[in-house]
mmCIF file of C-alpha atoms in Angstrom:
data_model
loop_
_atom_site.group_PDB
_atom_site.id
_atom_site.type_symbol
_atom_site.label_atom_id
_atom_site.label_comp_id
_atom_site.label_asym_id
_atom_site.label_seq_id
_atom_site.Cartn_x
_atom_site.Cartn_y
_atom_site.Cartn_z
ATOM 1 C CA UNK G 1 -18.719 8.203 18.063
ATOM 2 C CA UNK G 2 -15.463 7.274 19.902
ATOM 3 C CA UNK G 3 -13.789 9.381 22.373
ATOM 4 C CA UNK G 4 -10.092 10.184 22.084
ATOM 5 C CA UNK G 5 -7.638 11.572 24.561
ATOM 6 C CA UNK G 6 -5.874 14.782 24.037
ATOM 7 C CA UNK G 7 -6.344 16.648 20.882
ATOM 8 C CA UNK G 8 -8.297 13.982 19.165
ATOM 9 C CA UNK G 9 -11.568 14.934 20.632
ATOM 10 C CA UNK G 10 -13.494 14.772 17.105
ATOM 11 C CA UNK G 11 -12.948 13.367 13.788
ATOM 12 C CA UNK G 12 -13.997 16.893 12.201
ATOM 13 C CA UNK G 13 -10.949 18.328 13.943
ATOM 14 C CA UNK G 14 -8.582 15.624 12.318
ATOM 15 C CA UNK G 15 -10.516 15.877 9.062
ATOM 16 C CA UNK G 16 -9.331 19.647 8.845
ATOM 17 C CA UNK G 17 -6.006 18.830 9.755
ATOM 18 C CA UNK G 18 -5.583 16.013 7.126
ATOM 19 C CA UNK G 19 -7.982 17.567 4.372
ATOM 20 C CA UNK G 20 -5.028 18.062 1.908
ATOM 21 C CA UNK G 21 -4.137 14.333 2.188
ATOM 22 C CA UNK G 22 -7.899 13.508 1.376
ATOM 23 C CA UNK G 23 -7.835 15.308 -1.952
ATOM 24 C CA UNK G 24 -5.041 13.408 -3.202
ATOM 25 C CA UNK G 25 -5.958 10.789 -5.917
ATOM 26 C CA UNK G 26 -4.306 7.751 -7.770
ATOM 27 C CA UNK G 27 -5.440 5.144 -10.184
ATOM 28 C CA UNK G 28 -5.746 1.553 -8.838
ATOM 29 C CA UNK G 29 -5.580 -0.304 -12.273
ATOM 30 C CA UNK G 30 -5.759 0.205 -15.800
ATOM 31 C CA UNK G 31 -9.229 -1.596 -15.917
ATOM 32 C CA UNK G 32 -10.648 1.398 -13.554
ATOM 33 C CA UNK G 33 -8.567 4.110 -15.113
ATOM 34 C CA UNK G 34 -11.620 6.499 -14.671
ATOM 35 C CA UNK G 35 -11.792 5.537 -10.954
ATOM 36 C CA UNK G 36 -9.643 7.961 -8.857
ATOM 37 C CA UNK G 37 -8.818 6.909 -5.306
ATOM 38 C CA UNK G 38 -7.477 9.091 -2.547
ATOM 39 C CA UNK G 39 -4.199 8.000 -1.189
ATOM 40 C CA UNK G 40 -3.036 9.068 2.557
ATOM 41 C CA UNK G 41 0.761 8.358 2.459
ATOM 42 C CA UNK G 42 2.338 6.736 5.367
ATOM 43 C CA UNK G 43 2.422 8.590 8.655
ATOM 44 C CA UNK G 44 3.467 7.507 12.277
ATOM 45 C CA UNK G 45 0.817 8.547 14.992
ATOM 46 C CA UNK G 46 -0.203 7.067 18.357
ATOM 47 C CA UNK G 47 -3.024 4.658 18.088
ATOM 48 C CA UNK G 48 -5.642 7.151 19.319
ATOM 49 C CA UNK G 49 -4.819 9.433 16.530
ATOM 50 C CA UNK G 50 -4.557 6.841 14.021
ATOM 51 C CA UNK G 51 -8.192 5.407 14.953
ATOM 52 C CA UNK G 52 -9.579 9.199 14.923
ATOM 53 C CA UNK G 53 -8.116 9.719 11.291
ATOM 54 C CA UNK G 54 -9.755 6.316 10.232
ATOM 55 C CA UNK G 55 -13.086 7.639 11.613
ATOM 56 C CA UNK G 56 -12.525 10.995 10.077
ATOM 57 C CA UNK G 57 -11.749 9.414 6.637
ATOM 58 C CA UNK G 58 -14.866 7.158 6.940
ATOM 59 C CA UNK G 59 -17.198 10.120 8.071
ATOM 60 C CA UNK G 60 -15.802 12.296 5.169
ATOM 61 C CA UNK G 61 -16.403 9.491 2.568
ATOM 62 C CA UNK G 62 -19.960 9.209 3.774
ATOM 63 C CA UNK G 63 -20.828 12.749 4.136
ATOM 64 C CA UNK G 64 -19.285 13.906 0.662
ATOM 65 C CA UNK G 65 -19.672 10.770 -1.363
ATOM 66 C CA UNK G 66 -15.923 10.717 -1.798
ATOM 67 C CA UNK G 67 -13.841 8.279 -3.930
ATOM 68 C CA UNK G 68 -12.288 5.130 -2.077
ATOM 69 C CA UNK G 69 -9.394 6.024 0.090
ATOM 70 C CA UNK G 70 -6.374 4.156 0.888
ATOM 71 C CA UNK G 71 -4.425 5.045 3.922
ATOM 72 C CA UNK G 72 -1.073 3.546 5.158
ATOM 73 C CA UNK G 73 0.164 4.136 8.783
ATOM 74 C CA UNK G 74 2.280 2.723 11.616
ATOM 75 C CA UNK G 75 1.642 3.376 15.282
ATOM 76 C CA UNK G 76 4.126 4.248 18.040
ATOM 77 C CA UNK G 77 4.113 3.299 20.968
ATOM 78 C CA UNK G 78 2.975 -0.230 20.499
ATOM 79 C CA UNK G 79 -0.784 -0.810 20.809
ATOM 80 C CA UNK G 80 -3.691 -3.270 20.694
ATOM 81 C CA UNK G 81 -6.789 -2.139 18.479
ATOM 82 C CA UNK G 82 -9.852 -4.248 19.384
ATOM 83 C CA UNK G 83 -12.708 -4.886 16.855
ATOM 84 C CA UNK G 84 -15.908 -2.965 17.650
ATOM 85 C CA UNK G 85 -17.837 -5.988 19.162
ATOM 86 C CA UNK G 86 -14.884 -7.543 21.273
ATOM 87 C CA UNK G 87 -14.908 -7.779 24.925
ATOM 88 C CA UNK G 88 -11.473 -6.267 25.960
ATOM 89 C CA UNK G 89 -11.587 -8.496 29.345
ATOM 90 C CA UNK G 90 -11.992 -11.572 27.208
ATOM 91 C CA UNK G 91 -9.638 -11.170 24.306
ATOM 92 C CA UNK G 92 -6.573 -9.254 25.803
ATOM 93 C CA UNK G 93 -4.816 -9.258 29.232
ATOM 94 C CA UNK G 94 -5.628 -5.539 29.880
ATOM 95 C CA UNK G 95 -3.709 -5.312 33.020
ATOM 96 C CA UNK G 96 -0.438 -6.542 31.323
ATOM 97 C CA UNK G 97 -0.997 -4.083 28.688
ATOM 98 C CA UNK G 98 -1.417 -1.426 31.122
ATOM 99 C CA UNK G 99 1.849 -2.363 33.054
ATOM 100 C CA UNK G 100 3.782 -2.667 29.798
ATOM 101 C CA UNK G 101 2.575 0.729 28.496
ATOM 102 C CA UNK G 102 0.806 -0.934 25.616
ATOM 103 C CA UNK G 103 -2.219 1.573 24.521
ATOM 104 C CA UNK G 104 -5.560 -0.179 23.873
ATOM 105 C CA UNK G 105 -8.342 1.332 21.510
ATOM 106 C CA UNK G 106 -11.552 0.030 20.043
ATOM 107 C CA UNK G 107 -11.857 0.414 16.227
ATOM 108 C CA UNK G 108 -14.941 1.564 14.605
ATOM 109 C CA UNK G 109 -14.959 -1.644 12.390
ATOM 110 C CA UNK G 110 -15.463 -5.407 13.380
ATOM 111 C CA UNK G 111 -12.753 -7.968 13.395
ATOM 112 C CA UNK G 112 -10.328 -9.369 15.873
ATOM 113 C CA UNK G 113 -7.591 -7.841 18.106
ATOM 114 C CA UNK G 114 -4.554 -6.431 16.216
ATOM 115 C CA UNK G 115 -1.182 -5.784 17.804
ATOM 116 C CA UNK G 116 0.348 -2.683 16.297
ATOM 117 C CA UNK G 117 4.373 -3.038 16.681
ATOM 118 C CA UNK G 118 6.793 -2.109 13.994
ATOM 119 C CA UNK G 119 4.476 -2.724 11.148
ATOM 120 C CA UNK G 120 2.645 -0.902 8.493
ATOM 121 C CA UNK G 121 -1.080 -1.047 8.574
ATOM 122 C CA UNK G 122 -3.641 -0.058 5.893
ATOM 123 C CA UNK G 123 -6.952 1.091 5.980
ATOM 124 C CA UNK G 124 -9.387 1.036 2.985
ATOM 125 C CA UNK G 125 -12.587 3.155 3.123
ATOM 126 C CA UNK G 126 -15.133 3.168 0.343
ATOM 127 C CA UNK G 127 -19.018 3.827 -0.074
ATOM 128 C CA UNK G 128 -21.009 0.698 -0.007
ATOM 129 C CA UNK G 129 -21.944 1.204 -3.954
ATOM 130 C CA UNK G 130 -18.432 1.323 -5.072
ATOM 131 C CA UNK G 131 -18.485 -0.988 -8.195
ATOM 132 C CA UNK G 132 -14.861 -2.463 -7.734
ATOM 133 C CA UNK G 133 -16.236 -4.329 -4.469
ATOM 134 C CA UNK G 134 -18.721 -7.160 -4.299
ATOM 135 C CA UNK G 135 -21.470 -6.804 -1.893
ATOM 136 C CA UNK G 136 -19.933 -9.442 0.609
ATOM 137 C CA UNK G 137 -17.049 -9.083 2.932
ATOM 138 C CA UNK G 138 -15.292 -12.195 1.530
ATOM 139 C CA UNK G 139 -15.376 -10.950 -1.992
ATOM 140 C CA UNK G 140 -14.310 -7.383 -0.802
ATOM 141 C CA UNK G 141 -11.425 -8.911 1.045
ATOM 142 C CA UNK G 142 -10.297 -10.679 -2.076
ATOM 143 C CA UNK G 143 -10.324 -7.518 -4.122
ATOM 144 C CA UNK G 144 -8.158 -5.712 -1.595
ATOM 145 C CA UNK G 145 -5.705 -8.818 -1.097
ATOM 146 C CA UNK G 146 -5.456 -9.156 -4.735
ATOM 147 C CA UNK G 147 -4.557 -5.358 -4.945
ATOM 148 C CA UNK G 148 -2.080 -5.724 -2.083
ATOM 149 C CA UNK G 149 -0.480 -8.780 -3.765
ATOM 150 C CA UNK G 150 -0.175 -6.923 -7.072
ATOM 151 C CA UNK G 151 1.296 -3.795 -5.447
ATOM 152 C CA UNK G 152 4.003 -6.064 -3.498
ATOM 153 C CA UNK G 153 4.868 -7.698 -6.920
ATOM 154 C CA UNK G 154 5.841 -4.193 -8.247
ATOM 155 C CA UNK G 155 8.246 -3.912 -5.481
ATOM 156 C CA UNK G 156 9.678 -7.469 -6.236
ATOM 157 C CA UNK G 157 8.101 -9.153 -3.336
ATOM 158 C CA UNK G 158 6.299 -12.401 -4.502
ATOM 159 C CA UNK G 159 2.811 -12.680 -2.997
ATOM 160 C CA UNK G 160 0.110 -15.110 -3.846
ATOM 161 C CA UNK G 161 -3.548 -15.552 -2.399
ATOM 162 C CA UNK G 162 -4.191 -18.609 -0.464
ATOM 163 C CA UNK G 163 -6.737 -21.237 -1.789
ATOM 164 C CA UNK G 164 -10.094 -20.602 -0.722
ATOM 165 C CA UNK G 165 -9.986 -17.158 0.338
ATOM 166 C CA UNK G 166 -8.319 -13.613 0.281
ATOM 167 C CA UNK G 167 -5.425 -14.293 2.520
ATOM 168 C CA UNK G 168 -1.970 -13.621 1.380
ATOM 169 C CA UNK G 169 0.716 -16.464 1.562
#
Protein backbone atom coordinates (compact mmCIF):
# COMPACT_ATOMS: atom_id res chain seq x y z
CA UNK A 1 0.00 0.00 0.00
CA UNK A 2 1.27 3.47 -0.86
CA UNK A 3 1.12 6.39 1.58
CA UNK A 4 -0.29 9.70 0.39
CA UNK A 5 -0.02 13.15 1.98
CA UNK A 6 -2.95 15.06 3.36
CA UNK A 7 -6.43 13.64 3.03
CA UNK A 8 -5.30 10.80 0.76
CA UNK A 9 -4.32 8.48 3.57
CA UNK A 10 -6.16 5.40 2.27
CA UNK A 11 -7.68 4.17 -0.98
CA UNK A 12 -10.86 3.32 0.94
CA UNK A 13 -11.36 7.01 1.73
CA UNK A 14 -11.19 7.89 -1.95
CA UNK A 15 -13.35 4.93 -2.91
CA UNK A 16 -16.16 6.34 -0.75
CA UNK A 17 -15.56 9.80 -2.16
CA UNK A 18 -15.74 8.56 -5.78
CA UNK A 19 -18.10 5.57 -5.51
CA UNK A 20 -20.80 7.30 -7.60
CA UNK A 21 -18.29 7.44 -10.47
CA UNK A 22 -17.49 3.77 -10.01
CA UNK A 23 -21.09 2.84 -10.79
CA UNK A 24 -21.26 4.61 -14.17
CA UNK A 25 -21.16 2.28 -17.15
CA UNK A 26 -20.77 2.51 -20.90
CA UNK A 27 -20.39 0.09 -23.80
CA UNK A 28 -17.02 -0.17 -25.46
CA UNK A 29 -18.02 -1.67 -28.81
CA UNK A 30 -20.94 -3.30 -30.64
CA UNK A 31 -19.06 -6.59 -30.46
CA UNK A 32 -19.10 -6.39 -26.64
CA UNK A 33 -22.58 -4.85 -26.15
CA UNK A 34 -23.21 -7.02 -23.13
CA UNK A 35 -19.93 -5.89 -21.60
CA UNK A 36 -20.50 -2.86 -19.39
CA UNK A 37 -17.53 -0.70 -18.42
CA UNK A 38 -17.30 1.92 -15.73
CA UNK A 39 -16.25 5.38 -16.86
CA UNK A 40 -14.74 7.95 -14.54
CA UNK A 41 -14.95 11.24 -16.36
CA UNK A 42 -12.07 13.69 -16.60
CA UNK A 43 -11.09 15.47 -13.41
CA UNK A 44 -8.03 17.44 -12.33
CA UNK A 45 -6.25 16.46 -9.09
CA UNK A 46 -2.75 16.68 -7.72
CA UNK A 47 -0.65 13.63 -8.55
CA UNK A 48 -0.98 12.15 -5.06
CA UNK A 49 -4.78 12.19 -5.24
CA UNK A 50 -4.68 10.83 -8.81
CA UNK A 51 -2.52 7.87 -7.83
CA UNK A 52 -4.70 7.21 -4.77
CA UNK A 53 -7.80 7.18 -6.99
CA UNK A 54 -6.09 4.70 -9.36
CA UNK A 55 -5.26 2.48 -6.40
CA UNK A 56 -8.79 2.75 -5.01
CA UNK A 57 -10.29 1.80 -8.39
CA UNK A 58 -7.87 -1.13 -8.64
CA UNK A 59 -8.67 -2.42 -5.15
CA UNK A 60 -12.41 -1.94 -5.68
CA UNK A 61 -12.24 -3.90 -8.95
CA UNK A 62 -10.40 -6.80 -7.30
CA UNK A 63 -12.52 -6.83 -4.16
CA UNK A 64 -15.89 -6.60 -5.92
CA UNK A 65 -15.18 -8.33 -9.23
CA UNK A 66 -16.30 -5.09 -10.90
CA UNK A 67 -16.44 -4.44 -14.64
CA UNK A 68 -13.43 -2.87 -16.33
CA UNK A 69 -12.93 0.83 -15.60
CA UNK A 70 -11.65 3.62 -17.80
CA UNK A 71 -10.62 6.84 -16.08
CA UNK A 72 -9.43 10.11 -17.63
CA UNK A 73 -7.58 12.68 -15.55
CA UNK A 74 -5.09 15.52 -15.52
CA UNK A 75 -2.76 16.62 -12.77
CA UNK A 76 -2.03 20.04 -11.39
CA UNK A 77 0.62 21.06 -10.50
CA UNK A 78 3.05 19.28 -12.82
CA UNK A 79 4.46 16.03 -11.55
CA UNK A 80 6.47 12.92 -12.36
CA UNK A 81 5.04 9.47 -11.71
CA UNK A 82 7.56 6.64 -11.49
CA UNK A 83 6.91 3.00 -12.31
CA UNK A 84 6.77 0.69 -9.31
CA UNK A 85 10.23 -0.81 -9.90
CA UNK A 86 12.07 2.35 -10.94
CA UNK A 87 14.89 3.86 -8.91
CA UNK A 88 14.03 7.57 -8.55
CA UNK A 89 17.68 8.56 -8.10
CA UNK A 90 18.69 6.88 -11.35
CA UNK A 91 15.68 7.82 -13.49
CA UNK A 92 15.04 11.48 -12.69
CA UNK A 93 16.80 14.50 -11.22
CA UNK A 94 15.07 14.50 -7.83
CA UNK A 95 16.80 17.66 -6.58
CA UNK A 96 15.78 19.65 -9.69
CA UNK A 97 12.19 18.42 -9.39
CA UNK A 98 12.12 19.55 -5.75
CA UNK A 99 13.63 22.95 -6.62
CA UNK A 100 11.12 23.46 -9.45
CA UNK A 101 8.10 22.36 -7.38
CA UNK A 102 7.50 19.22 -9.44
CA UNK A 103 5.82 16.55 -7.33
CA UNK A 104 7.14 12.97 -7.50
CA UNK A 105 5.07 9.86 -6.84
CA UNK A 106 5.47 6.13 -7.39
CA UNK A 107 2.67 4.32 -9.25
CA UNK A 108 1.41 0.91 -8.17
CA UNK A 109 2.08 -0.25 -11.74
CA UNK A 110 5.30 -0.80 -13.63
CA UNK A 111 6.56 1.10 -16.63
CA UNK A 112 8.72 4.15 -17.13
CA UNK A 113 8.58 7.63 -15.62
CA UNK A 114 5.80 9.88 -16.91
CA UNK A 115 5.95 13.67 -16.79
CA UNK A 116 2.45 15.02 -16.19
CA UNK A 117 2.04 18.55 -17.53
CA UNK A 118 -0.97 19.91 -19.42
CA UNK A 119 -2.01 16.47 -20.68
CA UNK A 120 -4.90 14.07 -20.35
CA UNK A 121 -3.91 10.73 -18.87
CA UNK A 122 -5.95 7.55 -18.85
CA UNK A 123 -6.07 4.55 -16.59
CA UNK A 124 -7.61 1.19 -17.49
CA UNK A 125 -8.33 -1.29 -14.70
CA UNK A 126 -9.72 -4.76 -15.37
CA UNK A 127 -9.69 -8.14 -13.70
CA UNK A 128 -7.14 -10.58 -15.12
CA UNK A 129 -9.88 -12.81 -16.56
CA UNK A 130 -11.58 -10.17 -18.75
CA UNK A 131 -12.27 -11.74 -22.15
CA UNK A 132 -11.52 -8.59 -24.16
CA UNK A 133 -7.87 -8.65 -23.06
CA UNK A 134 -5.27 -11.25 -24.08
CA UNK A 135 -3.14 -12.86 -21.40
CA UNK A 136 -0.01 -10.88 -22.34
CA UNK A 137 0.88 -7.22 -21.87
CA UNK A 138 1.64 -6.56 -25.57
CA UNK A 139 -1.77 -7.91 -26.62
CA UNK A 140 -3.51 -5.95 -23.88
CA UNK A 141 -1.68 -2.78 -24.95
CA UNK A 142 -2.79 -3.41 -28.54
CA UNK A 143 -6.45 -3.72 -27.50
CA UNK A 144 -6.28 -0.49 -25.47
CA UNK A 145 -4.41 1.36 -28.24
CA UNK A 146 -6.93 0.20 -30.85
CA UNK A 147 -9.79 1.47 -28.68
CA UNK A 148 -8.03 4.82 -28.19
CA UNK A 149 -7.38 5.19 -31.92
CA UNK A 150 -11.03 4.38 -32.68
CA UNK A 151 -12.20 6.87 -30.07
CA UNK A 152 -9.99 9.59 -31.54
CA UNK A 153 -11.46 8.90 -34.99
CA UNK A 154 -14.94 9.58 -33.57
CA UNK A 155 -13.60 13.03 -32.67
CA UNK A 156 -12.24 13.57 -36.18
CA UNK A 157 -8.62 12.91 -35.20
CA UNK A 158 -6.86 10.40 -37.43
CA UNK A 159 -4.71 7.91 -35.51
CA UNK A 160 -3.14 4.64 -36.66
CA UNK A 161 -1.28 1.96 -34.76
CA UNK A 162 2.40 1.75 -35.65
CA UNK A 163 3.63 -1.41 -37.35
CA UNK A 164 4.76 -4.13 -34.96
CA UNK A 165 3.12 -2.89 -31.81
CA UNK A 166 0.37 -1.05 -30.06
CA UNK A 167 1.88 2.41 -30.25
CA UNK A 168 -0.19 5.11 -31.91
CA UNK A 169 1.34 7.18 -34.66
